[in-house]
Coordinates of C-alpha atoms in Angstrom, one line a residue:
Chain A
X1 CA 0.0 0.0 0.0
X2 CA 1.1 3.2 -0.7
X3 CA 1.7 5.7 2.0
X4 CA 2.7 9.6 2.3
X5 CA 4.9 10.9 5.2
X6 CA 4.6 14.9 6.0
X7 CA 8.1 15.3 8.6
X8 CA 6.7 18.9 10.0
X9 CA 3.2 19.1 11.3
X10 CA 3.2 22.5 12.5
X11 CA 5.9 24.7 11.3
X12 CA 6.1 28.6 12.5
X13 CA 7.6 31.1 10.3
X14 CA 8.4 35.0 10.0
X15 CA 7.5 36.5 7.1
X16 CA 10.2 36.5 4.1
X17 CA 11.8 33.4 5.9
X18 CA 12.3 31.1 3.3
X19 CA 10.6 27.6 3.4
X20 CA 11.1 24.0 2.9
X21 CA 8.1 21.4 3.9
X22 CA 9.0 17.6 3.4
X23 CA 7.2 15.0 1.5
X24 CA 8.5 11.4 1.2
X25 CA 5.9 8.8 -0.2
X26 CA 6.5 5.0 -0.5
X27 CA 5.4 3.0 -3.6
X28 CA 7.7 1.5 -6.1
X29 CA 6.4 2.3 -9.1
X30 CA 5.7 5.7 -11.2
X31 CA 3.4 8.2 -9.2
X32 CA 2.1 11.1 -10.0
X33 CA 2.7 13.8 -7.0
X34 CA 0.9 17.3 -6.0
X35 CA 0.7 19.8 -2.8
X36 CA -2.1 21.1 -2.2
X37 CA -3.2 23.8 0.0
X38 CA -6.0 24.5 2.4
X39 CA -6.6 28.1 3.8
X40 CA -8.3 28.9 7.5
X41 CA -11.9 27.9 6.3
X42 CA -11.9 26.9 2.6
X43 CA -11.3 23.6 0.6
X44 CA -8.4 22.1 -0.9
X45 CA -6.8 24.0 -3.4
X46 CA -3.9 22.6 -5.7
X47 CA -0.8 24.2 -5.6
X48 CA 1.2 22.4 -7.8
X49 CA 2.0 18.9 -9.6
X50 CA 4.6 16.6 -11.0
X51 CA 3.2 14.1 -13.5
X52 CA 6.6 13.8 -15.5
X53 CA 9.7 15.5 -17.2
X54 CA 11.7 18.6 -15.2
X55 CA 11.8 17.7 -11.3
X56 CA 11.8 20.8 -10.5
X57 CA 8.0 22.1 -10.9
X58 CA 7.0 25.7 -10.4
X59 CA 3.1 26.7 -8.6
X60 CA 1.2 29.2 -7.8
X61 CA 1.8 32.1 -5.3
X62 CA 5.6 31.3 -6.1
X63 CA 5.6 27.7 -4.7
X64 CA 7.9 25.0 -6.0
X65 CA 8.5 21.8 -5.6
X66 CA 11.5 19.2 -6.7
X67 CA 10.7 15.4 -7.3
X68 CA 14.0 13.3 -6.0
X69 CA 13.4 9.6 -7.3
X70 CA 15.8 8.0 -5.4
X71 CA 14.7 9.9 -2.2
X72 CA 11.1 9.2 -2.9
X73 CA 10.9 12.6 -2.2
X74 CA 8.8 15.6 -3.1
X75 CA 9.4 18.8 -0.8
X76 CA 8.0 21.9 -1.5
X77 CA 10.0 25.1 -1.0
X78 CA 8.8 28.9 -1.2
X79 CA 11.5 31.6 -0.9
X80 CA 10.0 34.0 1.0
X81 CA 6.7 33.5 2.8
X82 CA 4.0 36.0 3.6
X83 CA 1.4 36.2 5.9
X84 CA -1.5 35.4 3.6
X85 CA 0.4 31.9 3.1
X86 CA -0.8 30.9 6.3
X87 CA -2.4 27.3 5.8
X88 CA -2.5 24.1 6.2
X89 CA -0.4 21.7 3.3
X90 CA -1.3 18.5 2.0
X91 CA 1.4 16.5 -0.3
X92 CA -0.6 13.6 -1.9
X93 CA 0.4 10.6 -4.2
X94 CA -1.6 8.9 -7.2
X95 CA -0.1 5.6 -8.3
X96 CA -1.7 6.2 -12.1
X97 CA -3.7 2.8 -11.4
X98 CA -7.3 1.8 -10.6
X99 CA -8.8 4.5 -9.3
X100 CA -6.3 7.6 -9.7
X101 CA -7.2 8.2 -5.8
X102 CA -4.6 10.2 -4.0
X103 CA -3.2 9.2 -1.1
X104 CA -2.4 12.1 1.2
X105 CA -0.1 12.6 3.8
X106 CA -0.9 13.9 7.2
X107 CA -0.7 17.8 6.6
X108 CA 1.5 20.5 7.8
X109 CA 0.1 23.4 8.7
X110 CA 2.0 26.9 8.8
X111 CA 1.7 30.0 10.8
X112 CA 3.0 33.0 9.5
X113 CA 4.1 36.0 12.2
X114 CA 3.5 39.2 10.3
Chain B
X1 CA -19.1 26.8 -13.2
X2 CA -19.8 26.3 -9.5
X3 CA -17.7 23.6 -9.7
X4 CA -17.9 21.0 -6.6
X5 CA -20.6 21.4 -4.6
X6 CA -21.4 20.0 -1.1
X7 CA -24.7 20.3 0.8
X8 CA -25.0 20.8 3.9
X9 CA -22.1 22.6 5.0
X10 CA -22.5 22.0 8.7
X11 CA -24.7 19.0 10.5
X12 CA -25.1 17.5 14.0
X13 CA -26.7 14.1 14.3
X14 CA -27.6 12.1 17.3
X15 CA -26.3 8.0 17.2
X16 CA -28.3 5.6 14.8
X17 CA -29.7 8.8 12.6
X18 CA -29.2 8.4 8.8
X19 CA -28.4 11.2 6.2
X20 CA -26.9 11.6 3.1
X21 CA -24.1 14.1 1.9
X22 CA -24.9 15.4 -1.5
X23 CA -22.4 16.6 -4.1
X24 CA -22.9 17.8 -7.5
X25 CA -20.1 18.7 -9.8
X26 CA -20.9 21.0 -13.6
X27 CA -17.4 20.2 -15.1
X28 CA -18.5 17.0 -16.7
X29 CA -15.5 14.7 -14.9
X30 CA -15.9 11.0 -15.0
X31 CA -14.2 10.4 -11.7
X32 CA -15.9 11.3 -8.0
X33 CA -14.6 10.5 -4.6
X34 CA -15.6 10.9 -1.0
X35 CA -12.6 11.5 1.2
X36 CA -13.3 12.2 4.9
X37 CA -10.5 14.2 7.2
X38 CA -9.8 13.9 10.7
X39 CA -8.2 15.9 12.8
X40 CA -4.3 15.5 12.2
X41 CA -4.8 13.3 9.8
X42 CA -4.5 13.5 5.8
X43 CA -7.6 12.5 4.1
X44 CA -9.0 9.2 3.4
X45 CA -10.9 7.7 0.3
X46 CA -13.9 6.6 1.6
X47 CA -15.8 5.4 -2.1
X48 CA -14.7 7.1 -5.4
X49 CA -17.0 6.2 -9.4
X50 CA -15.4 6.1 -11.8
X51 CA -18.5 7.1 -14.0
X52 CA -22.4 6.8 -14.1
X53 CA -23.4 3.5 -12.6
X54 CA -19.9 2.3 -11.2
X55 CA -18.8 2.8 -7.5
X56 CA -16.0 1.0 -5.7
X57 CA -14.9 1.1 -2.2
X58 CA -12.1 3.2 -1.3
X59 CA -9.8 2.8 2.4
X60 CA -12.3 3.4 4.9
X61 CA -15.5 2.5 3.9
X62 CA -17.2 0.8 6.4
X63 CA -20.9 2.6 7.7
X64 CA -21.4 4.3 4.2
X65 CA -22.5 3.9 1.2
X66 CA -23.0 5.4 -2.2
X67 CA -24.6 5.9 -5.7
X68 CA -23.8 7.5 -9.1
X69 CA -26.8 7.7 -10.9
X70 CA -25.8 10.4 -13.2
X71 CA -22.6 12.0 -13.9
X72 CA -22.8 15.0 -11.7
X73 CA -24.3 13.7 -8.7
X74 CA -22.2 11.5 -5.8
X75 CA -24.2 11.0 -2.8
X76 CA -23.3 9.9 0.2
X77 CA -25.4 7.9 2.9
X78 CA -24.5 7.3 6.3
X79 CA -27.3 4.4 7.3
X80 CA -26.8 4.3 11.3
X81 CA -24.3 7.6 12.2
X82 CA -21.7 6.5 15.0
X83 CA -19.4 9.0 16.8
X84 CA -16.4 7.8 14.7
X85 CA -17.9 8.9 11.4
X86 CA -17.7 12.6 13.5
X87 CA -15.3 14.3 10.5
X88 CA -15.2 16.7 7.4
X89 CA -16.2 14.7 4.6
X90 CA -14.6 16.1 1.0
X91 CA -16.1 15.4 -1.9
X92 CA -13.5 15.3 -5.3
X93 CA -13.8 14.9 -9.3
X94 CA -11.7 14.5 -11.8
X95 CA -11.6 13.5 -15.4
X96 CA -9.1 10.9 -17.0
X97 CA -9.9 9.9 -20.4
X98 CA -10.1 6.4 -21.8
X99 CA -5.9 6.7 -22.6
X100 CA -5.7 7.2 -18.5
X101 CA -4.0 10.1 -18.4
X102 CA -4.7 11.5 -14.6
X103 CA -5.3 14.5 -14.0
X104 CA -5.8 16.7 -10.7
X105 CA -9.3 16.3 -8.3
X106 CA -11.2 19.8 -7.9
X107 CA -12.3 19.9 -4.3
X108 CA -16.0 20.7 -2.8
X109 CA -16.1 23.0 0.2
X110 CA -16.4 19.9 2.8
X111 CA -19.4 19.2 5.2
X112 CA -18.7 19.1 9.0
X113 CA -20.3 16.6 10.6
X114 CA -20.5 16.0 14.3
X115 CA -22.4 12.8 15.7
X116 CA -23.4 12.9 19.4

């Protein structure tokens, strides 16, 4: 079964501190990857994906995130973080079989201090 | 497009009530899911169709069940409610076409739902 593992669950940040959030997943075989994002009272949103080609993906709001095979990892980085990124972050997994569900990892949710 | 949908947004039910979660989706996608979240914990596929007339169980689906009558309706019954069903229940879609190409699920609002 395939499983995602979120490192941080609450990380605390000052704005224009960069950022780094960790995402490893286990499943041996290709896998499509995402973070998404859920702000104080609304849905999931999707922040960006990797499906295939450069690891290195670029999002919205200036969010990136680099797919390391051989780490089975997919962390997402944002330079410089403001207060409106406040939110809770969801790295998910999709095994491009049966029924393209995502398996999502635990969440991390971040505070920014104006 | 409204998108996802999810009705009601908030509910309280007592043990052994019934109720069903609607969701409605106006992008035309093939593929629904019900994922419910609890507290510190990612979310979990409860049922997900994969088009009109096909439903399959997901990782927790014990207590519900489901139909897909039509493409943009995915309702979801809860027959006898028990306090562990007490969680925010998602509702997803997505559309992969017959070459199975995935792409991403567009999230409904979520419906909160306590059982006492």
């Amino acid at each position: 079964a395939q499983s995602v593992s979120q490192h941080n669950h609450h990380v605390i940040l000052s704005e224009a501190a960069s950022l780094e959030l960790g995402c490893n997943y286990s499943y041996g075989g290709t896998v499509n990857l995402f973070w998404y994002v859920q702000y104080p009272g609304q849905h999931l949103q999707l922040l960006l994906k990797y499906f295939s080609g450069d690891p290195l993906v670029k999002g919205i709001k200036g969010f990136e995130a680099e797919f390391i095979k051989s780490k089975f990892s997919f962390n997402l980085r944002k330079p410089s973080v403001q207060w409106s990124d406040t939110a809770e972050y969801f790295c998910a997994v999709n095994a491009r079989t049966g029924a393209n569900n995502l398996f999502f990892g635990t969440g991390t949710r971040l505070t920014v201090i104006p | 497009n409204a998108g996802v949908t999810q009705t009601p947004k908030f509910r309280i039910l007592k043990i052994g009530q019934s109720m069903t979660l609607q969701c409605a989706q106006d992008m035309n996608h093939n593929y629904m899911y019900w994922y419910r979240q609890d507290p510190g914990m990612g979310l979990k596929l409860i049922y997900y169709s994969v088009g009109a007339g096909i439903t399959d169980k997901g990782e927790v689906p014990n207590g519900y069940n489901v139909s897909r009558s039509t493409t943009e309706d995915f309702p979801l019954r809860l027959e006898l409610a028990a306090p562990s069903q007490t969680s925010v229940y998602f509702c997803a879609s997505s559309y992969s076409p017959p070459s199975g190409i995935y792409n991403e699920q567009f999230f409904g609002p979520g419906t909160r739902l306590t059982v006492l």
